[in-house]
Amino acid sequence: MASLRTSSMSLLLLLSLVALVKAGVIIPQSPGCPPTEDKNFPQHVRVNLNIVNRNTNSRRPTDYHKRSTSPWTLHRNEDPERYPSVIWEAKCSHSGCINAEGKVDHHMNSVTIQQEILVLRREPRHCPYSFRL
């Protein structure tokens, strides 16, 4: 569920960035930034953001991360030189799993799952319109 939330948040951030660019909001540039008026500078970038479940209005309990057999907590990873600038990371609460009695069972283990997401980096740093994969 965290990956769905992350992809929805990524889409929202991308749409916000596009809206800012279309609105002509002036963002100060560092002197080393490439000129955006250059004819070779791309005016449009096509990005394919596949969303698996488009039904975002479904009601979900908010405490599902605590009710799991392998509960976790969410941590905010923020970097203004990255797009999306905020990525939420889940960390396992225990090395073992929770048994039927609600106690940690060390005969089972919680395993971290990693999910790749599209991340863009500002190149060079502090240039508002220049990103690299």
CSV table of C-alpha atoms in Angstrom, one decimal:
chain,number,residue,atom,x,y,z
A,1,MET,CA,0.0,0.0,0.0
A,2,ALA,CA,3.0,2.3,0.6
A,3,SER,CA,4.0,2.0,-3.0
A,4,LEU,CA,0.5,3.0,-4.2
A,5,ARG,CA,0.6,6.0,-1.9
A,6,THR,CA,4.2,6.9,-3.1
A,7,SER,CA,3.2,6.6,-6.8
A,8,SER,CA,0.1,8.7,-6.2
A,9,MET,CA,2.2,11.3,-4.4
A,10,SER,CA,4.8,11.2,-7.2
A,11,LEU,CA,2.1,11.9,-9.8
A,12,LEU,CA,0.7,14.8,-7.7
A,13,LEU,CA,4.2,16.3,-7.3
A,14,LEU,CA,4.9,15.9,-11.1
A,15,LEU,CA,1.6,17.6,-11.9
A,16,SER,CA,2.4,20.4,-9.5
A,17,LEU,CA,5.8,20.9,-11.2
A,18,VAL,CA,4.1,21.0,-14.6
A,19,ALA,CA,1.6,23.5,-13.4
A,20,LEU,CA,4.4,25.8,-12.0
A,21,VAL,CA,6.3,25.7,-15.3
A,22,LYS,CA,3.1,26.4,-17.3
A,23,ALA,CA,2.2,29.3,-15.0
A,24,GLY,CA,5.5,30.9,-15.7
A,25,VAL,CA,6.5,31.1,-12.1
A,26,ILE,CA,10.0,32.6,-11.9
A,27,ILE,CA,12.4,30.4,-10.0
A,28,PRO,CA,15.9,32.0,-9.4
A,29,GLN,CA,18.7,30.1,-11.1
A,30,SER,CA,22.3,29.6,-10.2
A,31,PRO,CA,24.8,31.1,-12.6
A,32,GLY,CA,26.0,27.6,-13.7
A,33,CYS,CA,22.5,26.5,-14.9
A,34,PRO,CA,21.9,25.8,-18.6
A,35,PRO,CA,19.9,28.5,-20.4
A,36,THR,CA,16.3,27.5,-20.8
A,37,GLU,CA,15.8,29.9,-23.7
A,38,ASP,CA,18.1,27.7,-25.9
A,39,LYS,CA,16.3,26.2,-28.9
A,40,ASN,CA,17.8,22.8,-28.1
A,41,PHE,CA,16.4,22.9,-24.5
A,42,PRO,CA,13.4,20.5,-24.5
A,43,GLN,CA,10.1,22.3,-23.9
A,44,HIS,CA,8.2,19.1,-23.2
A,45,VAL,CA,9.1,15.9,-21.5
A,46,ARG,CA,6.9,12.8,-21.8
A,47,VAL,CA,6.8,10.6,-18.7
A,48,ASN,CA,4.8,7.4,-18.4
A,49,LEU,CA,3.5,7.0,-14.8
A,50,ASN,CA,1.5,3.8,-14.7
A,51,ILE,CA,-0.8,3.6,-11.8
A,52,VAL,CA,-1.9,0.1,-10.9
A,53,ASN,CA,-5.0,1.0,-8.9
A,54,ARG,CA,-6.8,4.1,-10.0
A,55,ASN,CA,-9.5,3.8,-7.3
A,56,THR,CA,-8.0,6.2,-4.7
A,57,ASN,CA,-11.4,6.9,-3.1
A,58,SER,CA,-11.6,3.5,-1.4
A,59,ARG,CA,-11.7,3.7,2.4
A,60,ARG,CA,-8.8,2.1,4.2
A,61,PRO,CA,-8.1,1.8,7.9
A,62,THR,CA,-5.4,4.2,9.0
A,63,ASP,CA,-3.7,1.8,11.4
A,64,TYR,CA,-3.0,-1.1,9.0
A,65,HIS,CA,0.7,-0.7,9.6
A,66,LYS,CA,0.2,-1.6,13.3
A,67,ARG,CA,-2.1,-4.5,12.6
A,68,SER,CA,0.3,-6.4,10.3
A,69,THR,CA,2.2,-9.5,11.4
A,70,SER,CA,5.3,-7.5,10.5
A,71,PRO,CA,4.4,-3.9,11.7
A,72,TRP,CA,6.3,-0.9,10.4
A,73,THR,CA,6.7,2.8,10.9
A,74,LEU,CA,7.0,5.5,8.2
A,75,HIS,CA,10.0,7.8,8.0
A,76,ARG,CA,10.2,11.0,5.9
A,77,ASN,CA,13.2,11.1,3.5
A,78,GLU,CA,13.5,14.7,2.2
A,79,ASP,CA,15.9,16.1,-0.4
A,80,PRO,CA,15.1,19.4,-2.1
A,81,GLU,CA,17.6,18.5,-5.0
A,82,ARG,CA,15.5,15.4,-5.9
A,83,TYR,CA,12.1,15.0,-7.5
A,84,PRO,CA,10.0,13.9,-5.7
A,85,SER,CA,11.6,15.8,-2.9
A,86,VAL,CA,9.8,13.7,-0.2
A,87,ILE,CA,9.9,9.9,-0.2
A,88,TRP,CA,8.3,8.0,2.6
A,89,GLU,CA,10.2,4.9,3.8
A,90,ALA,CA,8.8,2.1,5.9
A,91,LYS,CA,11.0,0.6,8.6
A,92,CYS,CA,10.2,-2.7,10.3
A,93,SER,CA,9.3,-2.3,14.0
A,94,HIS,CA,10.7,-5.7,15.0
A,95,SER,CA,13.2,-8.2,13.6
A,96,GLY,CA,10.6,-11.0,14.3
A,97,CYS,CA,6.9,-11.2,13.5
A,98,ILE,CA,3.8,-10.8,15.7
A,99,ASN,CA,2.1,-14.0,16.6
A,100,ALA,CA,-1.6,-14.6,17.3
A,101,GLU,CA,-1.1,-13.6,21.0
A,102,GLY,CA,0.3,-10.2,19.9
A,103,LYS,CA,3.9,-11.1,21.0
A,104,VAL,CA,7.1,-10.9,18.9
A,105,ASP,CA,8.0,-14.4,17.6
A,106,HIS,CA,11.7,-14.6,16.8
A,107,HIS,CA,11.3,-17.9,15.0
A,108,MET,CA,9.9,-15.8,12.1
A,109,ASN,CA,11.5,-12.8,10.7
A,110,SER,CA,10.4,-9.5,9.2
A,111,VAL,CA,12.1,-8.8,5.8
A,112,THR,CA,12.6,-5.4,4.3
A,113,ILE,CA,11.0,-5.1,0.8
A,114,GLN,CA,12.5,-2.6,-1.6
A,115,GLN,CA,10.5,-0.9,-4.3
A,116,GLU,CA,12.1,1.1,-7.2
A,117,ILE,CA,10.6,4.4,-8.1
A,118,LEU,CA,11.4,7.0,-10.7
A,119,VAL,CA,13.6,9.7,-9.1
A,120,LEU,CA,15.0,12.8,-10.8
A,121,ARG,CA,18.1,14.7,-9.6
A,122,ARG,CA,18.8,18.4,-10.2
A,123,GLU,CA,21.8,18.7,-12.5
A,124,PRO,CA,23.7,20.9,-11.8
A,125,ARG,CA,22.6,21.4,-8.3
A,126,HIS,CA,20.1,24.3,-7.5
A,127,CYS,CA,19.0,24.5,-11.2
A,128,PRO,CA,15.2,24.6,-11.1
A,129,TYR,CA,14.6,23.2,-14.6
A,130,SER,CA,17.4,20.7,-15.0
A,131,PHE,CA,16.9,17.1,-13.8
A,132,ARG,CA,18.6,13.8,-14.6
A,133,LEU,CA,17.5,10.3,-13.9
